[in-house]
Short mmCIF file of C-alpha atoms in Angstrom, two decimals:
data_model
loop_
_atom_site.label_atom_id
_atom_site.label_comp_id
_atom_site.label_asym_id
_atom_site.label_seq_id
_atom_site.Cartn_x
_atom_site.Cartn_y
_atom_site.Cartn_z
CA MET A 1 -3.30 -38.37 57.70
CA ARG A 2 -6.31 -40.05 57.51
CA LYS A 3 -7.43 -41.40 54.07
CA ILE A 4 -10.52 -39.69 53.24
CA LYS A 5 -13.08 -42.39 51.59
CA HIS A 6 -14.65 -41.05 48.19
CA GLY A 7 -18.54 -42.12 47.09
CA LYS A 8 -18.88 -43.98 44.07
CA LEU A 9 -20.85 -41.05 42.77
CA ALA A 10 -19.56 -38.94 40.46
CA ALA A 11 -21.05 -35.52 42.04
CA GLY A 12 -19.58 -36.52 45.44
CA CYS A 13 -19.14 -38.59 48.33
CA ALA A 14 -21.08 -40.72 49.19
CA ASP A 15 -19.09 -42.72 51.66
CA SER A 16 -18.43 -39.77 53.84
CA CYS A 17 -20.06 -36.66 54.77
CA CYS A 18 -18.45 -33.33 52.76
CA LEU A 19 -19.45 -29.90 53.11
CA LYS A 20 -18.89 -29.33 48.63
CA LEU A 21 -18.95 -25.95 47.86
CA ASP A 22 -19.40 -25.07 43.89
CA GLY A 23 -18.71 -22.17 42.61
CA LEU A 24 -19.57 -19.20 45.31
CA SER A 25 -19.09 -15.88 44.69
CA VAL A 26 -20.38 -12.93 47.01
CA LYS A 27 -20.16 -9.27 46.06
CA LEU A 28 -20.37 -6.13 48.37
CA GLU A 29 -21.15 -3.14 47.08
CA GLY A 30 -20.48 -3.81 43.73
CA ASP A 31 -16.79 -5.12 44.88
CA SER A 32 -16.35 -8.46 44.38
CA ILE A 33 -15.14 -10.35 47.37
CA LEU A 34 -14.81 -13.67 46.10
CA GLU A 35 -14.92 -15.33 43.03
CA ASP A 36 -15.97 -18.67 41.65
CA VAL A 37 -14.75 -20.79 45.05
CA SER A 38 -14.89 -24.62 44.89
CA PHE A 39 -13.84 -27.16 47.18
CA HIS A 40 -14.65 -30.04 49.08
CA LEU A 41 -14.12 -30.90 53.49
CA HIS A 42 -14.49 -34.09 54.54
CA CYS A 43 -15.49 -36.08 57.66
CA GLY A 44 -12.56 -36.10 59.14
CA GLU A 45 -10.42 -34.03 57.66
CA ILE A 46 -8.30 -31.30 58.77
CA VAL A 47 -7.89 -27.95 56.25
CA ALA A 48 -6.14 -25.67 56.09
CA LEU A 49 -7.34 -21.76 54.56
CA ILE A 50 -3.91 -19.37 53.94
CA GLY A 51 -4.01 -16.12 51.87
CA PRO A 52 -3.09 -12.48 51.86
CA ASN A 53 -5.08 -10.38 53.94
CA GLY A 54 -8.34 -9.56 52.49
CA ALA A 55 -8.17 -12.17 50.52
CA GLY A 56 -11.40 -12.82 51.48
CA LYS A 57 -11.19 -15.49 54.54
CA SER A 58 -13.73 -14.62 57.01
CA THR A 59 -16.29 -13.81 54.15
CA LEU A 60 -15.65 -17.79 52.66
CA PHE A 61 -16.49 -18.14 56.49
CA ARG A 62 -19.51 -15.34 57.08
CA SER A 63 -21.12 -17.43 54.04
CA ILE A 64 -20.97 -20.77 54.82
CA LEU A 65 -22.04 -20.21 58.93
CA GLY A 66 -24.41 -18.00 56.68
CA GLN A 67 -24.36 -15.11 57.71
CA MET A 68 -23.88 -13.22 54.38
CA GLY A 69 -25.56 -13.49 50.72
CA TYR A 70 -23.94 -15.47 48.26
CA GLN A 71 -24.05 -16.31 44.69
CA GLY A 72 -23.46 -20.31 43.83
CA LYS A 73 -24.36 -23.84 46.07
CA ILE A 74 -22.70 -24.75 49.43
CA THR A 75 -24.58 -28.41 49.62
CA PHE A 76 -23.25 -30.54 52.88
CA SER A 77 -23.95 -34.42 52.49
CA PRO A 78 -24.96 -36.25 56.15
CA ALA A 79 -22.69 -39.46 56.38
CA GLY A 80 -25.56 -41.64 54.16
CA GLY A 81 -28.12 -39.07 54.30
CA PRO A 82 -29.18 -37.25 50.71
CA ALA A 83 -27.58 -34.23 50.10
CA ILE A 84 -28.98 -30.98 52.04
CA ARG A 85 -28.57 -27.19 50.54
CA LEU A 86 -27.69 -24.37 52.26
CA SER A 87 -29.28 -21.29 50.60
CA ASP A 88 -27.98 -17.41 52.83
CA GLY A 89 -27.98 -19.35 56.20
CA ALA A 90 -31.50 -21.79 55.36
CA ALA A 91 -31.59 -25.78 54.64
CA ILE A 92 -33.51 -27.20 51.57
CA GLY A 93 -34.13 -30.27 51.92
CA GLY A 94 -33.42 -31.32 55.05
CA ALA A 95 -31.92 -29.98 58.95
CA ARG A 96 -29.11 -27.27 58.65
CA PRO A 97 -25.64 -29.39 59.99
CA LEU A 98 -24.62 -27.85 63.38
CA VAL A 99 -21.35 -24.95 62.61
CA GLY A 100 -18.34 -24.56 65.20
CA TYR A 101 -17.11 -21.69 65.38
CA VAL A 102 -14.02 -19.94 67.30
CA PRO A 103 -13.48 -16.24 66.52
CA GLN A 104 -10.21 -15.08 66.68
CA ALA A 105 -9.25 -15.05 70.41
CA PRO A 106 -11.09 -11.81 72.06
CA SER A 107 -8.75 -9.52 74.32
CA PHE A 108 -9.68 -9.33 78.17
CA ASP A 109 -9.18 -7.31 80.95
CA ARG A 110 -6.27 -8.19 83.37
CA GLY A 111 -8.84 -6.96 86.01
CA ASP A 112 -12.33 -8.15 84.98
CA PRO A 113 -13.59 -11.12 87.41
CA VAL A 114 -15.35 -12.96 84.84
CA SER A 115 -14.53 -16.46 85.54
CA VAL A 116 -14.41 -18.90 82.70
CA LEU A 117 -17.20 -20.43 84.37
CA ASP A 118 -19.41 -17.24 84.52
CA PHE A 119 -17.80 -17.28 80.85
CA PHE A 120 -19.55 -20.50 79.88
CA THR A 121 -23.19 -19.93 81.55
CA ALA A 122 -23.82 -16.79 79.97
CA ALA A 123 -23.30 -18.14 76.64
CA THR A 124 -24.88 -21.77 77.12
CA ALA A 125 -27.33 -20.99 79.93
CA ARG A 126 -30.25 -17.80 80.34
CA TRP A 127 -28.86 -17.52 84.05
CA PRO A 128 -27.55 -14.16 85.25
CA VAL A 129 -24.16 -14.62 86.19
CA TRP A 130 -24.16 -12.06 89.52
CA LEU A 131 -26.33 -14.97 90.84
CA PRO A 132 -25.16 -17.86 92.55
CA ILE A 133 -24.77 -20.53 89.33
CA PRO A 134 -26.47 -23.30 90.09
CA ARG A 135 -24.25 -27.03 89.84
CA LYS A 136 -26.17 -28.32 87.17
CA TYR A 137 -24.65 -25.62 85.13
CA ARG A 138 -21.46 -25.97 86.57
CA ALA A 139 -21.27 -30.27 86.25
CA ARG A 140 -22.41 -28.76 82.09
CA ALA A 141 -19.34 -26.55 81.44
CA ALA A 142 -16.34 -28.58 83.62
CA ALA A 143 -18.15 -31.80 81.38
CA CYS A 144 -17.43 -29.27 77.81
CA LEU A 145 -14.10 -28.28 79.28
CA GLU A 146 -12.78 -31.78 79.71
CA ARG A 147 -13.46 -32.47 75.87
CA VAL A 148 -10.66 -30.12 75.47
CA HIS A 149 -8.51 -31.07 78.71
CA GLY A 150 -8.97 -27.90 80.07
CA ALA A 151 -11.58 -28.84 83.15
CA ASP A 152 -8.79 -26.87 85.19
CA LEU A 153 -9.59 -24.25 83.93
CA LEU A 154 -13.01 -23.68 85.23
CA ASP A 155 -12.91 -21.10 88.24
CA ARG A 156 -9.65 -18.66 86.65
CA PRO A 157 -10.08 -15.72 84.99
CA MET A 158 -11.28 -14.86 82.06
CA GLY A 159 -8.24 -12.17 81.80
CA GLY A 160 -5.78 -14.04 83.74
CA LEU A 161 -5.52 -17.56 80.59
CA SER A 162 -3.43 -17.65 78.21
CA GLY A 163 -4.24 -17.32 74.49
CA GLY A 164 -3.89 -21.31 74.58
CA GLN A 165 -6.02 -21.65 77.26
CA LEU A 166 -8.92 -19.55 76.31
CA GLN A 167 -8.71 -21.03 72.79
CA ARG A 168 -9.36 -23.98 74.92
CA VAL A 169 -11.65 -22.26 76.70
CA LEU A 170 -13.48 -20.92 73.10
CA LEU A 171 -12.99 -24.52 72.10
CA ALA A 172 -15.39 -26.17 74.76
CA LEU A 173 -17.78 -23.07 73.92
CA ALA A 174 -17.48 -24.35 70.17
CA LEU A 175 -18.30 -27.96 70.98
CA GLU A 176 -20.98 -27.46 73.39
CA PRO A 177 -23.21 -29.07 70.97
CA VAL A 178 -21.03 -31.22 69.26
CA PRO A 179 -21.33 -30.05 65.65
CA HIS A 180 -20.75 -31.25 62.49
CA ILE A 181 -18.06 -28.65 61.01
CA LEU A 182 -15.69 -27.14 63.03
CA ILE A 183 -13.99 -23.29 61.98
CA LEU A 184 -11.20 -22.02 63.73
CA ASP A 185 -9.89 -17.30 62.30
CA GLU A 186 -6.51 -17.72 63.13
CA PRO A 187 -6.72 -20.16 65.99
CA LEU A 188 -2.94 -20.38 66.86
CA SER A 189 -2.67 -15.87 66.80
CA GLY A 190 -1.35 -15.38 70.08
CA VAL A 191 -0.86 -18.90 71.45
CA ASP A 192 3.01 -19.67 72.15
CA ILE A 193 4.94 -22.68 70.61
CA GLU A 194 4.01 -25.17 73.79
CA GLY A 195 0.01 -24.38 73.11
CA GLU A 196 0.52 -24.12 69.41
CA HIS A 197 1.73 -28.34 69.79
CA GLN A 198 -1.28 -28.70 72.54
CA LEU A 199 -3.56 -27.40 70.41
CA LEU A 200 -3.00 -28.40 67.55
CA ASP A 201 -3.11 -32.37 68.86
CA MET A 202 -5.99 -31.49 70.84
CA LEU A 203 -7.63 -30.79 67.13
CA ASP A 204 -6.67 -33.65 65.43
CA GLU A 205 -8.11 -35.78 68.74
CA LEU A 206 -10.93 -33.65 67.60
CA ARG A 207 -10.96 -35.05 65.14
CA THR A 208 -10.60 -38.42 65.22
CA GLN A 209 -12.48 -38.84 68.53
CA TYR A 210 -16.09 -36.91 66.78
CA ASP A 211 -14.69 -37.17 63.42
CA LEU A 212 -15.43 -33.38 63.04
CA SER A 213 -14.84 -31.46 59.52
CA ILE A 214 -12.21 -28.82 60.76
CA PHE A 215 -11.17 -25.87 58.19
CA LEU A 216 -9.00 -23.21 60.34
CA SER A 217 -7.43 -19.75 58.53
CA THR A 218 -3.80 -20.00 59.75
CA HIS A 219 -0.47 -17.48 58.69
CA ASP A 220 1.23 -20.42 60.25
CA PHE A 221 2.62 -21.98 57.91
CA ALA A 222 5.99 -24.08 58.98
CA THR A 223 3.11 -25.90 60.84
CA LEU A 224 1.03 -26.77 57.93
CA GLY A 225 3.03 -29.96 57.19
CA GLN A 226 2.73 -31.08 60.79
CA PHE A 227 -1.21 -31.06 60.96
CA ALA A 228 -2.94 -30.73 57.70
CA ASP A 229 -4.61 -32.76 55.70
CA LYS A 230 -5.18 -29.90 52.80
CA VAL A 231 -4.39 -26.71 51.74
CA ILE A 232 -6.59 -23.98 50.48
CA LEU A 233 -4.24 -20.92 48.64
CA LEU A 234 -7.72 -18.19 48.69
CA ASN A 235 -7.05 -14.56 47.28
CA ARG A 236 -10.15 -14.10 45.56
CA ARG A 237 -10.21 -17.37 44.48
CA VAL A 238 -9.46 -21.09 45.06
CA LEU A 239 -5.19 -20.27 43.76
CA LYS A 240 -4.15 -23.46 44.60
CA SER A 241 -5.06 -26.62 46.58
CA GLY A 242 -3.63 -29.98 47.67
CA PRO A 243 -1.26 -31.43 50.46
CA PRO A 244 0.67 -28.88 52.35
CA GLU A 245 4.24 -30.23 50.44
CA GLU A 246 2.31 -29.17 46.69
CA VAL A 247 1.12 -25.82 47.68
CA LEU A 248 3.97 -24.30 49.86
CA SER A 249 5.81 -25.86 47.06
CA SER A 250 4.00 -23.95 44.62
CA SER A 251 4.20 -21.17 42.18
CA GLU A 252 1.40 -20.28 43.30
CA PHE A 253 2.11 -19.84 46.96
CA PHE A 254 5.33 -17.62 45.97
CA GLU A 255 3.96 -15.40 44.17
CA THR A 256 1.10 -14.90 46.88
CA PHE A 257 3.32 -14.63 49.30
CA HIS A 258 6.79 -14.24 47.65
CA LEU A 259 8.44 -17.13 50.08
CA HIS A 260 10.13 -20.39 49.39
CA MET A 261 8.92 -23.40 51.81
CA GLY A 262 10.15 -26.33 51.06
CA LYS A 263 8.83 -29.88 51.97
CA GLY A 264 6.64 -30.36 54.44
CA GLY A 265 6.36 -26.60 55.14
CA GLY A 266 10.30 -25.50 56.38
CA GLN A 267 11.78 -22.52 54.93
#
């Protein structure tokens, strides 16, 4: 794992970009969804978010994406630049950082004729997909898929993709343009073991190549030690945060999931 550099300032990280949440709280119709959530996410770091169903993971993602209101502070500090405070989707003091988002894999009808090229063009260009797609859009989609080693998927039907192949397509879309922060919601769900290893290797490659902050949710605890620099255990508030082996062996993890996990994530 890469060593994350911290700046000399007590308030943050001067040597590397950093997404900082400070006292984030969210209430919906009077119900508390998130309470006083605070943590840092650094460039080049992969952080896994774990927690039971209803813990507030999706709400946390939506707050960072600017899709819902919150109390507290979300601040992004670009490398070598001043901190930018985000507020309910707006940015105060600078341009909002680009955030790429990969939702939980949608399902497609096996008989649906929509191809990966059609899907990508519809999402990235104002072009009716029932018309012949110009070469420039085809070249753009192919270049984006090449980032995730998926150029061979360009003309495949969306309904015929495996779980791992679909994740590649969605990931390629989230990387156009290359963001500062990449958020993935349950990327390992519905992916077989081979596809899971390929996806994790790809995320490690992407964070190194583009110096991305990668923040993902998962229920696959056994793989955390293989790819995550840090794990955050959330259940409305942060119960535990630290290296995978530390979180997985903690009393907070056992009390939440009633599981004993050994060092590195083995049960």
